[in-house]
Amino acid sequence: MLLLLPGLVLLLAGFLVPALIMLLAPPDTTTGEVLARLARMLTDPYDLTIIGRTLGLGLIVTVTCVVLGFPIAYLLARSQSRWAGVLLAVAIFPLLLSNVVRTFGWLVVLGSQGAVGQTLVALGIVDEAPQLLYTPLAIVLGLVQLFLPLAVVSCYSALAQVDASLDEAARGLGAGRARTFWTIVVPLSWPGVVVAATLVFAGSITAYTTPYLLGGSRQRMLSTQLFQYSSSTIDWAAASATAMIMTVLVFGVAALSSVMGRRARTS
Amino acid sequence: MNTRRPVAASLAVLGYIVMIAPLFFVVITAFTAGSTVRFPPDGYSLRWFEAAVTYQPFMSALASSLQLAVFAAIASLALGVPVALAIHRGKIPGKGLLEGMFLSPLIVPELVVGLALYQQFMIGLGMNNLTTLAIGHTVLMFPYAVRVTGASLALIDPAVEDAARGLGATPMRTFFTITLPLLRPGIFSAALLAFVTSFNNVPLSLLLQSREFRTLPVTMLDYVQQNYDPIVASTSVLILAGTVLVAVVAERTVGFAKIFGGINR
């Protein structure tokens, strides 16, 4: 098919082939060296801390985004108010906005001269503004802000397809509000929740801007470590090994999510 | 909000605070009269806006970012629309696999793509960073073009195209007089998404930057590391204003929610 050809060339030459070469045989090293480095990373305490931090924070961010995003999507999808459209737009709008701009806000809020610290001092709760930047909490806040809109969109599109009259039917048959929610609303919109969780988790464990600005060198994650290896220390084997770990994690999550999505559809 | 569902409503309010509050503080800081980012600000003025628009590194980076984003949007559509057509209209085997392959740049971590291009194109083949960035951004925006135009193509009834061909129109003529006009909202959405995503991109642009050609987000990121003054806040507010403008145009033409519905996997 002639139409496919230019796109296929771009994809192969500009992405798939370079990515494979980089993972398996980066400059000045061999595949063996990359694999040896990979094996060392999976046993070295320092590297394991970074992998653990990346996965742990990713998990916290994912749970938080679903717990906050699902109610937003649910209330917006069921609301009759004309404000619902405006609120939905407000929730989606940040997806268009630069991550640098969004993350910079937390420097203003959490910095030593920032809003939170100065308020605590002014209220006399603490004498000196606490160190809030470069902590795991800062990274989590930044990533939740970054990915919450994505969770809202995914949950909303699933909830919008669930007929609201099903809720009413359950309620009419005597189910309480909570029971209706857990037996009708959640199972029917589950695929949307799975999509939301997948996008947020994959995004969180590979995001760069937020951990760089809010975590700094004190709270390294896989992404900031990868950049360090490839720009400052120029350790190609380590960079490739880190890239491999990130790629495998993301594909693993995608595979897991497709299994969970399928199970939801058949049950 | 909804007072009959107190738990859901409080979680939703908390969610909105996390999403919006930091931006609110950026806006306040941008109008400070003082010379540091502190809260509350030392009086109000527009001096940092003046500083932002006269700060040469940011303005030349803005020009670079705009050029790159326009190029990536056009190039990814020029290559992506034919692919979407082939997948949704052509008779080719393995369509699912093919589509998955074309969407794969969305899944592979961006830093990994950036590192690959940096090693193989800039170091390996000695390409300059402008060419590499142009290729890289096009590769990254390509899935948006395939996915979003594909989604809107799936909504067009093939019978309309068959009818045109039945009446004697050539495939070429059918495409330009029937398919393309019906596809226009989809193409617009894809172009907008690609433009915005390219404009905001950090990981790829960071790895492929050079002193001569840097994008705005990367320049701002570097600046924040070395200086901590309100110029970044006022630049952020200008970007915010520009983004609101893009959002309003998007809402008027295609509808905001629809644009993002298209990329949801």
Coordinates of C-alpha atoms in Angstrom, one line a residue:
Chain A
M1 CA 0.0 0.0 0.0
L2 CA 1.6 3.2 -1.3
L3 CA -0.1 5.4 1.3
L4 CA 1.6 3.7 4.2
L5 CA 5.1 3.9 2.8
P6 CA 6.2 7.5 3.8
G7 CA 4.8 7.0 7.4
L8 CA 6.4 3.6 7.6
V9 CA 9.8 4.9 6.6
L10 CA 9.6 7.7 9.2
L11 CA 8.6 5.2 11.9
L12 CA 11.4 2.7 11.1
A13 CA 14.2 5.1 10.4
G14 CA 13.2 7.8 12.9
F15 CA 12.2 5.7 15.8
L16 CA 12.1 1.9 15.8
V17 CA 15.6 1.2 14.4
P18 CA 17.4 3.9 16.4
A19 CA 15.6 2.9 19.6
L20 CA 16.6 -0.8 19.1
I21 CA 20.2 0.1 18.4
M22 CA 20.3 2.3 21.4
L23 CA 18.9 -0.3 23.7
L24 CA 21.1 -3.1 22.5
A25 CA 24.3 -1.6 21.1
P26 CA 24.9 2.1 22.2
P27 CA 28.1 3.9 21.0
D28 CA 31.4 2.7 22.5
T29 CA 29.9 -0.3 24.3
T30 CA 28.5 -3.8 23.5
T31 CA 25.2 -5.5 24.1
G32 CA 27.0 -7.6 26.7
E33 CA 28.1 -4.6 28.7
V34 CA 24.6 -3.1 28.6
L35 CA 23.1 -6.4 29.9
A36 CA 25.8 -6.7 32.6
R37 CA 25.0 -3.1 33.7
L38 CA 21.3 -4.0 33.7
A39 CA 22.0 -7.0 36.0
R40 CA 24.1 -4.8 38.3
M41 CA 21.3 -2.2 38.5
L42 CA 18.8 -4.8 39.5
T43 CA 21.0 -5.7 42.5
D44 CA 22.7 -2.5 43.5
P45 CA 21.0 -0.8 46.5
Y46 CA 21.4 2.8 45.0
D47 CA 19.8 1.8 41.7
L48 CA 17.1 -0.2 43.5
T49 CA 16.3 2.8 45.6
I50 CA 15.7 4.8 42.4
I51 CA 13.6 2.1 40.8
G52 CA 11.6 1.7 44.0
R53 CA 11.1 5.4 44.4
T54 CA 9.9 5.7 40.8
L55 CA 7.4 2.8 41.1
G56 CA 6.3 3.8 44.6
L57 CA 5.6 7.4 43.7
G58 CA 4.0 6.3 40.5
L59 CA 1.6 4.1 42.4
I60 CA 0.7 6.8 45.0
V61 CA 0.1 9.3 42.1
T62 CA -2.0 6.8 40.3
V63 CA -4.2 6.0 43.3
T64 CA -4.6 9.7 44.2
C65 CA -5.5 10.6 40.6
V66 CA -8.2 8.0 40.4
V67 CA -9.6 8.8 43.9
L68 CA -9.8 12.5 43.0
G69 CA -10.5 12.2 39.3
F70 CA -13.3 9.7 39.4
P71 CA -15.6 11.8 41.7
I72 CA -14.9 14.9 39.5
A73 CA -15.9 12.9 36.4
Y74 CA -18.9 11.3 38.1
L75 CA -20.3 14.6 39.4
L76 CA -19.8 16.3 36.0
A77 CA -21.3 13.4 34.1
R78 CA -24.4 13.3 36.2
S79 CA -24.9 17.0 36.7
Q80 CA -27.7 18.9 35.1
S81 CA -26.2 22.2 35.8
R82 CA -24.9 24.4 32.9
W83 CA -21.8 25.0 35.0
A84 CA -20.8 21.3 34.5
G85 CA -19.6 22.2 31.0
V86 CA -17.4 25.0 32.3
L87 CA -16.0 22.9 35.1
L88 CA -15.2 20.1 32.6
A89 CA -13.4 22.6 30.4
V90 CA -11.4 23.9 33.5
A91 CA -10.4 20.3 34.3
I92 CA -9.3 19.5 30.7
F93 CA -7.7 22.8 30.0
P94 CA -4.4 22.1 31.8
L95 CA -3.7 19.3 29.2
L96 CA -2.9 22.1 26.8
L97 CA -0.7 24.0 29.2
S98 CA 3.1 23.5 29.4
N99 CA 4.3 21.2 32.1
V100 CA 7.0 23.7 32.9
V101 CA 4.4 26.3 33.7
R102 CA 2.3 23.9 35.7
T103 CA 5.2 22.6 37.7
F104 CA 6.7 26.1 38.2
G105 CA 3.6 26.9 40.3
W106 CA 4.7 24.4 42.9
L107 CA 8.0 26.2 43.3
V108 CA 6.0 29.3 44.1
V109 CA 3.8 27.4 46.5
L110 CA 6.3 25.1 48.2
G111 CA 9.5 27.2 48.0
S112 CA 11.1 28.6 51.2
Q113 CA 9.7 32.0 50.4
G114 CA 6.5 30.4 49.1
A115 CA 2.9 30.5 50.0
V116 CA 2.6 27.4 52.2
G117 CA 5.8 28.1 54.2
Q118 CA 5.1 31.8 54.8
T119 CA 1.5 31.1 55.8
L120 CA 2.7 28.5 58.4
V121 CA 5.2 31.1 59.7
A122 CA 2.6 33.9 59.8
L123 CA 0.2 31.7 61.8
G124 CA 3.0 31.0 64.3
I125 CA 2.8 27.2 63.7
V126 CA 6.5 27.0 62.8
D127 CA 9.4 29.4 63.4
E128 CA 11.0 28.8 60.1
A129 CA 9.5 27.7 56.7
P130 CA 9.9 23.9 56.4
Q131 CA 11.8 22.4 53.5
L132 CA 9.0 21.2 51.2
L133 CA 10.7 21.3 47.9
Y134 CA 13.0 18.4 46.8
T135 CA 10.8 15.9 48.8
P136 CA 8.7 13.0 47.6
L137 CA 5.7 15.0 48.7
A138 CA 6.6 17.8 46.2
I139 CA 7.0 15.2 43.4
V140 CA 3.6 13.6 44.2
L141 CA 1.8 16.9 44.3
G142 CA 3.4 18.0 41.0
L143 CA 2.6 14.7 39.3
V144 CA -1.0 14.6 40.6
Q145 CA -1.5 18.1 39.2
L146 CA 0.0 17.0 35.9
F147 CA -2.0 13.8 35.4
L148 CA -5.3 14.5 37.2
P149 CA -6.8 16.0 34.0
L150 CA -6.0 12.8 32.1
A151 CA -7.7 10.8 34.8
V152 CA -10.8 13.0 34.7
V153 CA -11.1 12.8 30.9
S154 CA -10.7 8.9 30.8
C155 CA -13.3 8.4 33.7
Y156 CA -15.6 11.0 32.2
S157 CA -15.8 9.4 28.8
A158 CA -16.5 6.0 30.4
L159 CA -19.1 7.5 32.8
A160 CA -20.8 9.4 30.0
Q161 CA -21.5 6.1 28.3
V162 CA -23.2 4.6 31.3
D163 CA -26.9 5.3 31.1
A164 CA -27.9 7.5 34.2
S165 CA -31.3 5.7 34.2
L166 CA -29.5 2.5 35.4
D167 CA -28.6 4.4 38.6
E168 CA -32.2 5.5 39.0
A169 CA -33.4 1.9 38.4
A170 CA -31.1 0.6 41.1
R171 CA -32.3 3.3 43.5
G172 CA -35.9 2.6 42.6
L173 CA -35.4 -1.0 43.4
G174 CA -34.3 0.0 46.9
A175 CA -30.5 0.1 46.7
G176 CA -28.9 2.9 48.8
R177 CA -26.7 5.5 47.4
A178 CA -23.5 3.7 48.3
R179 CA -24.7 0.4 47.1
T180 CA -25.8 1.8 43.7
F181 CA -22.4 3.4 43.4
W182 CA -20.4 0.2 44.1
T183 CA -22.6 -2.3 42.3
I184 CA -23.7 -0.2 39.3
V185 CA -21.6 2.8 38.6
V186 CA -18.1 1.5 39.4
P187 CA -18.4 -1.8 37.5
L188 CA -19.9 -0.2 34.4
S189 CA -17.2 2.5 34.2
W190 CA -14.4 0.2 35.2
P191 CA -12.7 0.1 31.8
G192 CA -12.4 3.9 32.0
V193 CA -10.8 3.6 35.4
V194 CA -8.3 1.1 34.0
V195 CA -7.4 3.4 31.2
A196 CA -7.0 6.3 33.6
A197 CA -4.8 4.3 35.9
T198 CA -2.6 3.1 33.0
L199 CA -2.1 6.5 31.5
V200 CA -1.3 8.1 34.8
F201 CA 1.1 5.3 36.0
A202 CA 2.9 5.2 32.7
G203 CA 3.1 9.0 32.6
S204 CA 4.3 9.3 36.2
I205 CA 7.1 6.8 35.9
T206 CA 8.5 8.4 32.8
A207 CA 7.8 12.1 33.4
Y208 CA 10.9 14.3 33.5
T209 CA 10.1 18.0 34.1
T210 CA 8.3 17.5 37.4
P211 CA 10.8 15.2 39.2
Y212 CA 13.6 17.4 37.8
L213 CA 12.2 20.7 39.2
L214 CA 10.5 19.4 42.4
G215 CA 12.8 16.5 43.3
G216 CA 16.1 17.8 42.1
S217 CA 19.2 15.6 42.6
R218 CA 18.0 14.6 46.1
Q219 CA 15.0 12.6 44.9
R220 CA 16.3 11.0 41.7
M221 CA 13.8 9.0 39.6
L222 CA 14.5 6.8 36.6
S223 CA 13.9 9.7 34.2
T224 CA 16.2 12.2 35.9
Q225 CA 18.8 9.4 36.4
L226 CA 18.7 8.6 32.7
F227 CA 19.3 12.2 31.8
Q228 CA 22.2 12.3 34.2
Y229 CA 23.8 9.3 32.6
S230 CA 23.4 10.6 29.0
S231 CA 24.3 14.3 29.5
S232 CA 26.7 14.7 32.4
T233 CA 28.5 11.4 33.1
I234 CA 28.1 10.1 29.5
D235 CA 27.7 6.5 30.6
W236 CA 26.0 4.9 27.6
A237 CA 25.8 1.4 29.0
A238 CA 24.1 2.8 32.2
A239 CA 21.8 5.0 30.1
S240 CA 20.7 2.1 27.9
A241 CA 20.1 -0.1 30.8
T242 CA 18.0 2.5 32.5
A243 CA 16.1 3.1 29.3
M244 CA 15.5 -0.6 29.1
I245 CA 14.1 -0.7 32.6
M246 CA 11.8 2.2 31.8
T247 CA 10.6 0.7 28.5
V248 CA 9.9 -2.7 30.0
L249 CA 8.0 -1.1 32.9
V250 CA 5.8 0.9 30.5
F251 CA 5.1 -2.0 28.2
G252 CA 4.4 -4.2 31.3
V253 CA 1.8 -1.7 32.5
A254 CA 0.2 -1.5 29.1
A255 CA 0.0 -5.3 28.9
L256 CA -1.4 -5.6 32.4
S257 CA -4.0 -3.0 31.7
S258 CA -5.2 -4.7 28.5
V259 CA -5.6 -7.9 30.5
M260 CA -7.6 -6.1 33.2
G261 CA -9.7 -4.3 30.7
R262 CA -10.6 -7.5 28.9
R263 CA -11.5 -9.3 32.2
A264 CA -13.8 -6.4 33.0
R265 CA -15.6 -6.7 29.7
T266 CA -16.2 -10.5 30.0
S267 CA -17.2 -10.6 33.6
Chain B
M1 CA -21.3 21.7 44.2
N2 CA -23.4 18.7 44.9
T3 CA -24.3 18.7 48.6
R4 CA -26.1 15.4 48.5
R5 CA -22.9 13.6 47.8
P6 CA -20.6 15.1 50.4
V7 CA -17.7 12.6 50.0
A8 CA -17.5 12.9 46.2
A9 CA -18.0 16.6 46.3
S10 CA -15.1 17.2 48.8
L11 CA -12.8 15.0 46.8
A12 CA -13.7 16.8 43.7
V13 CA -13.1 20.2 45.3
L14 CA -9.7 19.0 46.5
G15 CA -8.9 17.8 43.0
Y16 CA -9.7 21.2 41.5
I17 CA -7.5 22.9 44.2
V18 CA -4.5 20.7 43.3
M19 CA -5.0 21.4 39.6
I20 CA -5.7 25.1 39.7
A21 CA -4.1 26.6 42.9
P22 CA -0.5 26.6 41.8
L23 CA -1.4 28.5 38.6
F24 CA -3.2 31.1 40.8
F25 CA 0.0 31.7 42.7
V26 CA 2.1 31.9 39.5
V27 CA -0.3 34.7 38.3
I28 CA 0.0 36.6 41.5
T29 CA 3.8 36.3 41.5
A30 CA 4.0 37.5 37.9
F31 CA 2.6 40.9 39.0
T32 CA 5.0 41.4 41.9
A33 CA 6.9 44.7 42.2
G34 CA 9.7 43.0 44.2
S35 CA 12.7 41.3 42.8
T36 CA 12.2 37.8 44.3
V37 CA 9.6 35.1 44.1
R38 CA 8.0 35.4 47.5
F39 CA 4.6 35.3 49.1
P40 CA 2.9 37.6 49.6
P41 CA 4.5 39.7 46.9
D42 CA 6.2 43.1 47.7
G43 CA 3.6 45.3 45.9
Y44 CA 2.4 45.0 42.4
S45 CA 3.7 46.2 39.0
L46 CA 4.0 45.1 35.4
R47 CA 7.8 45.3 35.4
W48 CA 8.4 41.5 35.1
F49 CA 6.2 41.4 32.0
E50 CA 8.3 44.0 30.4
A51 CA 11.4 42.1 31.4
A52 CA 10.0 38.9 29.9
V53 CA 9.2 40.3 26.5
T54 CA 12.5 42.0 26.2
Y55 CA 14.6 39.0 27.5
Q56 CA 16.3 37.9 24.3
P57 CA 16.9 34.2 25.2
F58 CA 13.2 33.6 25.9
M59 CA 12.0 35.4 22.8
S60 CA 14.3 33.7 20.4
A61 CA 13.4 30.4 22.1
L62 CA 9.7 31.2 21.6
A63 CA 10.4 31.8 17.9
S64 CA 12.2 28.4 17.7
S65 CA 9.4 26.6 19.5
L66 CA 6.7 28.0 17.3
Q67 CA 8.6 27.1 14.1
L68 CA 9.3 23.6 15.3
A69 CA 5.7 23.1 16.4
V70 CA 4.3 24.3 13.1
F71 CA 6.7 22.1 11.2
A72 CA 5.9 19.0 13.4
A73 CA 2.2 19.5 13.1
I74 CA 2.3 19.8 9.2
A75 CA 4.8 17.0 8.7
S76 CA 3.0 14.6 11.0
L77 CA -0.3 15.2 9.3
A78 CA 1.2 15.0 5.8
L79 CA 2.5 11.5 6.7
G80 CA -0.2 10.5 9.2
V81 CA -3.4 11.2 7.1
P82 CA -2.4 8.8 4.4
V83 CA -1.6 6.1 7.0
A84 CA -5.0 6.7 8.6
L85 CA -6.7 6.3 5.2
A86 CA -4.8 3.1 4.4
I87 CA -5.7 1.6 7.8
H88 CA -9.4 2.5 7.7
R89 CA -10.1 2.3 4.0
G90 CA -7.5 0.1 2.4
K91 CA -7.6 -3.7 2.2
I92 CA -4.4 -4.6 4.0
P93 CA -3.7 -7.5 6.3
G94 CA -2.7 -7.0 9.9
K95 CA -4.4 -3.6 10.5
G96 CA -4.5 -3.9 14.2
L97 CA -0.8 -4.7 14.4
L98 CA 0.0 -1.9 12.0
E99 CA -2.0 0.7 14.0
G100 CA -0.3 -0.5 17.2
M101 CA 3.0 0.0 15.6
F102 CA 2.1 3.5 14.4
L103 CA 0.9 4.4 17.9
S104 CA 4.1 3.0 19.6
P105 CA 5.9 6.3 19.9
L106 CA 3.1 7.3 22.4
I107 CA 4.0 4.4 24.6
V108 CA 7.8 4.3 24.6
P109 CA 9.1 6.8 27.1
E110 CA 10.0 10.1 25.5
L111 CA 13.5 10.2 27.0
V112 CA 14.2 6.9 25.4
V113 CA 13.2 8.2 22.0
G114 CA 15.2 11.3 22.6
L115 CA 18.3 9.4 23.7
A116 CA 18.0 7.1 20.6
L117 CA 17.9 10.0 18.3
Y118 CA 20.7 11.8 20.1
Q119 CA 23.0 8.8 19.9
Q120 CA 22.2 7.6 16.4
F121 CA 21.5 10.8 14.5
M122 CA 23.5 13.6 16.2
I123 CA 26.5 11.5 17.4
G124 CA 26.3 8.7 14.9
L125 CA 25.4 10.4 11.7
G126 CA 26.6 13.9 12.6
M127 CA 23.2 15.5 11.9
N128 CA 22.7 19.0 13.3
N129 CA 20.2 19.4 16.2
L130 CA 17.6 21.3 14.1
T131 CA 17.2 18.4 11.7
T132 CA 17.2 15.8 14.5
L133 CA 14.6 17.9 16.5
A134 CA 12.4 18.2 13.4
I135 CA 12.5 14.4 12.8
G136 CA 12.0 13.7 16.5
H137 CA 9.0 16.0 17.0
T138 CA 7.4 14.6 13.8
V139 CA 7.8 11.0 15.1
L140 CA 6.3 12.0 18.5
M141 CA 3.4 13.9 16.9
F142 CA 2.7 11.2 14.3
P143 CA 0.5 9.0 16.6
Y144 CA -1.8 12.0 17.2
A145 CA -2.2 12.4 13.4
V146 CA -2.9 8.7 12.8
R147 CA -5.2 8.3 15.9
V148 CA -7.3 11.4 15.7
T149 CA -7.8 11.5 12.0
G150 CA -8.4 7.8 12.1
A151 CA -11.1 8.2 14.7
S152 CA -12.9 10.8 12.7
L153 CA -12.5 8.7 9.5
A154 CA -14.2 5.8 11.3
L155 CA -17.2 8.1 11.8
I156 CA -17.6 8.9 8.1
D157 CA -19.9 6.5 6.3
P158 CA -18.0 4.8 3.5
A159 CA -21.2 4.7 1.5
V160 CA -20.8 8.4 0.7
E161 CA -17.5 7.7 -0.8
D162 CA -18.8 4.7 -2.7
A163 CA -21.6 6.9 -4.1
A164 CA -19.1 9.5 -5.4
R165 CA -17.1 6.8 -7.1
G166 CA -20.3 5.2 -8.4
L167 CA -21.1 8.5 -10.0
G168 CA -17.8 8.4 -11.9
A169 CA -15.4 10.4 -9.6
T170 CA -11.8 9.2 -9.6
P171 CA -10.4 8.1 -6.2
M172 CA -8.4 11.3 -6.2
R173 CA -11.5 13.5 -6.8
T174 CA -13.5 11.5 -4.2
F175 CA -10.8 12.2 -1.6
F176 CA -10.6 15.9 -2.3
T177 CA -14.3 16.6 -2.7
I178 CA -15.9 14.2 -0.3
T179 CA -13.5 12.7 2.3
L180 CA -11.3 15.6 3.0
P181 CA -14.1 18.2 3.7
L182 CA -15.8 15.6 6.1
L183 CA -12.4 15.0 7.7
R184 CA -11.6 18.6 8.3
P185 CA -12.6 18.8 12.0
G186 CA -10.5 15.6 12.7
I187 CA -7.5 17.1 10.9
F188 CA -7.9 20.3 12.8
S189 CA -8.0 18.5 16.1
A190 CA -4.9 16.4 15.2
A191 CA -3.1 19.5 14.1
L192 CA -3.9 21.4 17.3
L193 CA -2.9 18.5 19.5
A194 CA 0.3 18.0 17.6
F195 CA 1.1 21.7 17.7
V196 CA 0.4 22.1 21.5
T197 CA 2.3 18.9 22.4
S198 CA 5.3 19.8 20.3
F199 CA 5.3 23.3 21.7
N200 CA 5.3 22.0 25.3
N201 CA 7.7 19.1 24.8
V202 CA 10.6 18.9 27.2
P203 CA 12.3 15.5 27.4
L204 CA 13.1 15.2 23.7
S205 CA 13.9 18.8 23.1
L206 CA 16.2 18.8 26.2
L207 CA 18.3 15.9 24.9
L208 CA 18.5 17.4 21.4
Q209 CA 19.2 21.0 22.3
S210 CA 22.1 23.1 21.1
R211 CA 23.3 26.6 22.0
E212 CA 21.9 27.9 18.7
F213 CA 18.5 26.2 18.7
R214 CA 16.6 25.7 21.9
T215 CA 12.9 25.6 22.6
L216 CA 11.2 27.8 25.1
P217 CA 10.3 25.2 27.8
V218 CA 13.9 23.9 27.8
T219 CA 15.2 27.5 28.1
M220 CA 12.8 28.2 30.9
L221 CA 13.8 25.0 32.7
D222 CA 17.5 26.0 32.5
Y223 CA 16.7 29.5 33.7
V224 CA 14.8 28.3 36.8
Q225 CA 17.8 26.2 37.8
Q226 CA 20.2 29.1 37.8
N227 CA 18.0 32.1 38.8
Y228 CA 14.9 32.3 40.8
D229 CA 13.3 35.6 39.8
P230 CA 9.7 36.5 38.8
I231 CA 10.5 36.6 35.0
V232 CA 9.6 32.9 34.7
A233 CA 6.3 33.7 36.4
S234 CA 5.4 36.5 34.0
T235 CA 6.6 34.4 31.0
S236 CA 4.4 31.6 32.4
V237 CA 1.4 33.9 32.5
L238 CA 2.0 34.9 28.9
I239 CA 2.1 31.2 27.9
L240 CA -1.1 30.7 30.0
A241 CA -2.8 33.5 28.1
G242 CA -1.8 32.1 24.8
T243 CA -3.0 28.7 25.8
V244 CA -6.4 30.0 26.9
L245 CA -6.7 31.6 23.4
V246 CA -5.9 28.2 21.8
A247 CA -8.4 26.6 24.0
V248 CA -11.2 29.1 23.1
V249 CA -10.5 28.6 19.4
A250 CA -10.5 24.8 19.9
E251 CA -13.8 25.0 21.8
R252 CA -15.4 27.2 19.1
T253 CA -14.3 25.0 16.2
V254 CA -14.4 21.4 17.2
G255 CA -15.2 21.2 20.9
F256 CA -12.6 20.7 23.5
A257 CA -13.7 17.4 25.0
K258 CA -14.0 15.8 21.5
I259 CA -10.3 16.7 20.7
F260 CA -9.1 14.8 23.8
G261 CA -11.6 12.0 23.3
G262 CA -9.8 11.1 20.1
I263 CA -6.5 10.2 21.7
N264 CA -7.9 8.2 24.6
R265 CA -6.7 4.7 24.2

